[in-house]
Amino acid sequence: MFPVSASPHLKPALSPYARQTLRRAMNLLERQLREPGAAFTSASATRDWLRLQLAGEEREVFMVLFLDNQNSLIAYETLFTGTINHTQVHPREVVKAALKYNSAAVILAHNHPSGLAEPCQADRQITERLRTVLDLVDIRLPDHLVLGGMDIVSFAERGWL
């Protein structure tokens, strides 16, 4: 088990109306991404969907998006939920879930409730560990996205994957 990130403080919770609005927007985006032929090849679509999915979370949440060979979404799961400043991630559980969905690829994502999207050393270490473990079972890892407020840092864009 590995810790993921350290967030220094908690942001205020969203109002019930804001949560309802986010939920509706997320459902619309999710339906669009689940249409035949829709793929998570658009970085902006993936980012928008993740912003809506994780925007209201008050604790760190580690989510995995399970993709087929065409990068279309098969399913997604929040595999780990932590505290306000870290989450324990178990590589075995990530691989187990990916195999359950017969995934060809996975995108990792987690939030920093502090609003700071900058990945910490623990984030980089668990990503490298997950890449190694997923490679053993021929599952690609195109990206790991860290969300903080409206900002998102992509490991792939930084050249870390």
mmCIF file of C-alpha atoms in Angstrom:
data_model
loop_
_atom_site.group_PDB
_atom_site.id
_atom_site.type_symbol
_atom_site.label_atom_id
_atom_site.label_comp_id
_atom_site.label_asym_id
_atom_site.label_seq_id
_atom_site.Cartn_x
_atom_site.Cartn_y
_atom_site.Cartn_z
ATOM 1 C CA MET A 1 0.000 0.000 0.000
ATOM 2 C CA PHE A 2 1.199 3.449 -0.913
ATOM 3 C CA PRO A 3 0.078 6.908 0.192
ATOM 4 C CA VAL A 4 -0.958 9.364 -2.481
ATOM 5 C CA SER A 5 -0.248 13.077 -1.989
ATOM 6 C CA ALA A 6 -0.440 15.400 0.929
ATOM 7 C CA SER A 7 -2.944 18.248 0.771
ATOM 8 C CA PRO A 8 -2.474 21.021 3.350
ATOM 9 C CA HIS A 9 -6.056 22.197 3.851
ATOM 10 C CA LEU A 10 -9.712 21.563 3.010
ATOM 11 C CA LYS A 11 -11.909 23.760 0.822
ATOM 12 C CA PRO A 12 -15.529 24.581 1.751
ATOM 13 C CA ALA A 13 -18.271 22.135 0.716
ATOM 14 C CA LEU A 14 -20.517 22.848 -2.274
ATOM 15 C CA SER A 15 -24.135 23.840 -1.782
ATOM 16 C CA PRO A 16 -26.827 21.237 -2.489
ATOM 17 C CA TYR A 17 -27.853 23.201 -5.608
ATOM 18 C CA ALA A 18 -24.265 23.266 -6.893
ATOM 19 C CA ARG A 19 -23.924 19.519 -6.286
ATOM 20 C CA GLN A 20 -27.171 18.863 -8.186
ATOM 21 C CA THR A 21 -26.016 21.012 -11.108
ATOM 22 C CA LEU A 22 -22.655 19.232 -11.225
ATOM 23 C CA ARG A 23 -24.354 15.834 -11.083
ATOM 24 C CA ARG A 24 -26.596 16.742 -14.056
ATOM 25 C CA ALA A 25 -23.675 18.016 -16.113
ATOM 26 C CA MET A 26 -21.666 14.908 -15.279
ATOM 27 C CA ASN A 27 -24.529 12.644 -16.367
ATOM 28 C CA LEU A 28 -24.745 14.458 -19.715
ATOM 29 C CA LEU A 29 -20.999 14.157 -20.315
ATOM 30 C CA GLU A 30 -20.990 10.522 -19.220
ATOM 31 C CA ARG A 31 -23.810 9.663 -21.646
ATOM 32 C CA GLN A 32 -21.905 11.379 -24.449
ATOM 33 C CA LEU A 33 -18.694 9.492 -23.640
ATOM 34 C CA ARG A 34 -20.545 6.160 -23.461
ATOM 35 C CA GLU A 35 -22.043 6.528 -26.953
ATOM 36 C CA PRO A 36 -20.670 4.043 -29.479
ATOM 37 C CA GLY A 37 -17.459 5.380 -30.934
ATOM 38 C CA ALA A 38 -16.928 7.963 -28.196
ATOM 39 C CA ALA A 39 -13.423 7.636 -26.872
ATOM 40 C CA PHE A 40 -11.314 9.182 -24.151
ATOM 41 C CA THR A 41 -8.866 10.372 -26.781
ATOM 42 C CA SER A 42 -9.867 13.989 -26.266
ATOM 43 C CA ALA A 43 -7.919 15.408 -23.357
ATOM 44 C CA SER A 44 -10.468 18.178 -22.859
ATOM 45 C CA ALA A 45 -13.448 15.780 -22.706
ATOM 46 C CA THR A 46 -11.638 13.600 -20.187
ATOM 47 C CA ARG A 47 -10.673 16.623 -18.087
ATOM 48 C CA ASP A 48 -14.190 18.083 -18.149
ATOM 49 C CA TRP A 49 -15.676 14.759 -17.103
ATOM 50 C CA LEU A 50 -13.182 14.347 -14.252
ATOM 51 C CA ARG A 51 -13.687 17.929 -13.030
ATOM 52 C CA LEU A 52 -17.402 17.276 -12.746
ATOM 53 C CA GLN A 53 -16.901 13.867 -11.186
ATOM 54 C CA LEU A 54 -14.461 14.991 -8.486
ATOM 55 C CA ALA A 55 -15.339 18.668 -8.006
ATOM 56 C CA GLY A 56 -17.317 18.305 -4.799
ATOM 57 C CA GLU A 57 -15.184 15.726 -3.047
ATOM 58 C CA GLU A 58 -14.006 16.767 0.414
ATOM 59 C CA ARG A 59 -11.628 13.819 0.761
ATOM 60 C CA GLU A 60 -8.997 12.429 -1.554
ATOM 61 C CA VAL A 61 -10.535 10.028 -4.036
ATOM 62 C CA PHE A 62 -8.569 7.700 -6.326
ATOM 63 C CA MET A 63 -10.533 6.784 -9.423
ATOM 64 C CA VAL A 64 -9.744 4.476 -12.318
ATOM 65 C CA LEU A 65 -11.270 4.753 -15.788
ATOM 66 C CA PHE A 66 -11.316 1.401 -17.580
ATOM 67 C CA LEU A 67 -10.919 1.607 -21.363
ATOM 68 C CA ASP A 68 -11.152 -0.819 -24.279
ATOM 69 C CA ASN A 69 -8.698 -1.060 -27.207
ATOM 70 C CA GLN A 70 -10.242 2.027 -28.855
ATOM 71 C CA ASN A 71 -9.967 4.010 -25.588
ATOM 72 C CA SER A 72 -13.741 3.970 -25.154
ATOM 73 C CA LEU A 73 -14.968 3.957 -21.588
ATOM 74 C CA ILE A 74 -16.014 0.536 -20.331
ATOM 75 C CA ALA A 75 -16.539 1.577 -16.723
ATOM 76 C CA TYR A 76 -15.092 3.685 -13.942
ATOM 77 C CA GLU A 77 -14.717 3.085 -10.240
ATOM 78 C CA THR A 78 -13.603 4.986 -7.212
ATOM 79 C CA LEU A 79 -11.259 2.356 -5.838
ATOM 80 C CA PHE A 80 -9.924 4.247 -2.828
ATOM 81 C CA THR A 81 -11.168 7.078 -0.640
ATOM 82 C CA GLY A 82 -8.890 8.626 1.911
ATOM 83 C CA THR A 83 -8.667 11.598 4.211
ATOM 84 C CA ILE A 84 -8.328 15.281 3.456
ATOM 85 C CA ASN A 85 -4.656 14.882 2.590
ATOM 86 C CA HIS A 86 -3.892 11.338 1.410
ATOM 87 C CA THR A 87 -5.223 8.035 0.099
ATOM 88 C CA GLN A 88 -3.753 4.570 0.388
ATOM 89 C CA VAL A 89 -3.539 2.938 -3.065
ATOM 90 C CA HIS A 90 -3.113 -0.825 -3.408
ATOM 91 C CA PRO A 91 -1.725 -1.860 -6.841
ATOM 92 C CA ARG A 92 -3.233 -5.340 -6.496
ATOM 93 C CA GLU A 93 -6.753 -3.862 -6.330
ATOM 94 C CA VAL A 94 -6.166 -1.688 -9.411
ATOM 95 C CA VAL A 95 -5.009 -4.698 -11.446
ATOM 96 C CA LYS A 96 -7.845 -6.861 -10.108
ATOM 97 C CA ALA A 97 -10.446 -4.280 -11.187
ATOM 98 C CA ALA A 98 -8.810 -3.778 -14.609
ATOM 99 C CA LEU A 99 -8.910 -7.518 -15.242
ATOM 100 C CA LYS A 100 -12.524 -7.694 -14.072
ATOM 101 C CA TYR A 101 -13.489 -5.245 -16.845
ATOM 102 C CA ASN A 102 -11.135 -6.844 -19.387
ATOM 103 C CA SER A 103 -9.525 -3.424 -19.851
ATOM 104 C CA ALA A 104 -6.915 -2.742 -22.483
ATOM 105 C CA ALA A 105 -5.966 0.514 -20.762
ATOM 106 C CA VAL A 106 -6.681 2.525 -17.625
ATOM 107 C CA ILE A 107 -6.517 6.201 -16.804
ATOM 108 C CA LEU A 108 -5.795 7.009 -13.172
ATOM 109 C CA ALA A 109 -7.171 10.122 -11.527
ATOM 110 C CA HIS A 110 -7.258 11.548 -8.045
ATOM 111 C CA ASN A 111 -8.084 14.857 -6.453
ATOM 112 C CA HIS A 112 -6.336 17.129 -3.997
ATOM 113 C CA PRO A 113 -9.046 18.687 -1.806
ATOM 114 C CA SER A 114 -6.622 21.523 -0.995
ATOM 115 C CA GLY A 115 -7.121 22.851 -4.518
ATOM 116 C CA LEU A 116 -3.429 22.418 -5.434
ATOM 117 C CA ALA A 117 -3.067 20.101 -8.420
ATOM 118 C CA GLU A 118 0.728 19.727 -8.285
ATOM 119 C CA PRO A 119 1.629 16.026 -7.831
ATOM 120 C CA CYS A 120 3.860 15.153 -4.902
ATOM 121 C CA GLN A 121 6.643 12.571 -4.817
ATOM 122 C CA ALA A 122 4.254 9.906 -3.445
ATOM 123 C CA ASP A 123 1.953 10.498 -6.449
ATOM 124 C CA ARG A 124 4.867 9.929 -8.815
ATOM 125 C CA GLN A 125 6.020 6.814 -6.957
ATOM 126 C CA ILE A 126 2.627 5.090 -6.967
ATOM 127 C CA THR A 127 2.149 5.940 -10.636
ATOM 128 C CA GLU A 128 5.452 4.322 -11.536
ATOM 129 C CA ARG A 129 4.605 1.286 -9.400
ATOM 130 C CA LEU A 130 1.178 0.970 -11.049
ATOM 131 C CA ARG A 131 2.688 1.318 -14.525
ATOM 132 C CA THR A 132 5.115 -1.517 -13.761
ATOM 133 C CA VAL A 133 2.384 -3.795 -12.385
ATOM 134 C CA LEU A 134 -0.060 -3.027 -15.216
ATOM 135 C CA ASP A 135 2.672 -3.711 -17.811
ATOM 136 C CA LEU A 136 2.965 -7.249 -16.415
ATOM 137 C CA VAL A 137 -0.622 -7.964 -17.491
ATOM 138 C CA ASP A 138 -0.469 -5.974 -20.771
ATOM 139 C CA ILE A 139 -2.685 -3.097 -19.655
ATOM 140 C CA ARG A 140 -1.649 0.333 -20.914
ATOM 141 C CA LEU A 141 -1.491 3.382 -18.647
ATOM 142 C CA PRO A 142 -1.981 6.425 -20.907
ATOM 143 C CA ASP A 143 -2.251 8.968 -18.103
ATOM 144 C CA HIS A 144 -2.628 9.823 -14.442
ATOM 145 C CA LEU A 145 -4.471 13.072 -13.814
ATOM 146 C CA VAL A 146 -4.308 15.035 -10.560
ATOM 147 C CA LEU A 147 -7.115 17.516 -9.961
ATOM 148 C CA GLY A 148 -6.920 20.484 -7.633
ATOM 149 C CA GLY A 149 -9.754 22.978 -7.901
ATOM 150 C CA MET A 150 -10.204 23.583 -11.627
ATOM 151 C CA ASP A 151 -6.553 22.780 -12.401
ATOM 152 C CA ILE A 152 -5.474 19.392 -13.690
ATOM 153 C CA VAL A 153 -1.934 18.096 -14.018
ATOM 154 C CA SER A 154 -1.350 15.315 -16.561
ATOM 155 C CA PHE A 155 1.531 12.929 -15.997
ATOM 156 C CA ALA A 156 1.592 12.174 -19.744
ATOM 157 C CA GLU A 157 1.835 15.864 -20.672
ATOM 158 C CA ARG A 158 4.702 16.281 -18.226
ATOM 159 C CA GLY A 159 6.539 13.369 -19.840
ATOM 160 C CA TRP A 160 6.292 11.200 -16.736
ATOM 161 C CA LEU A 161 4.468 8.381 -18.556
#
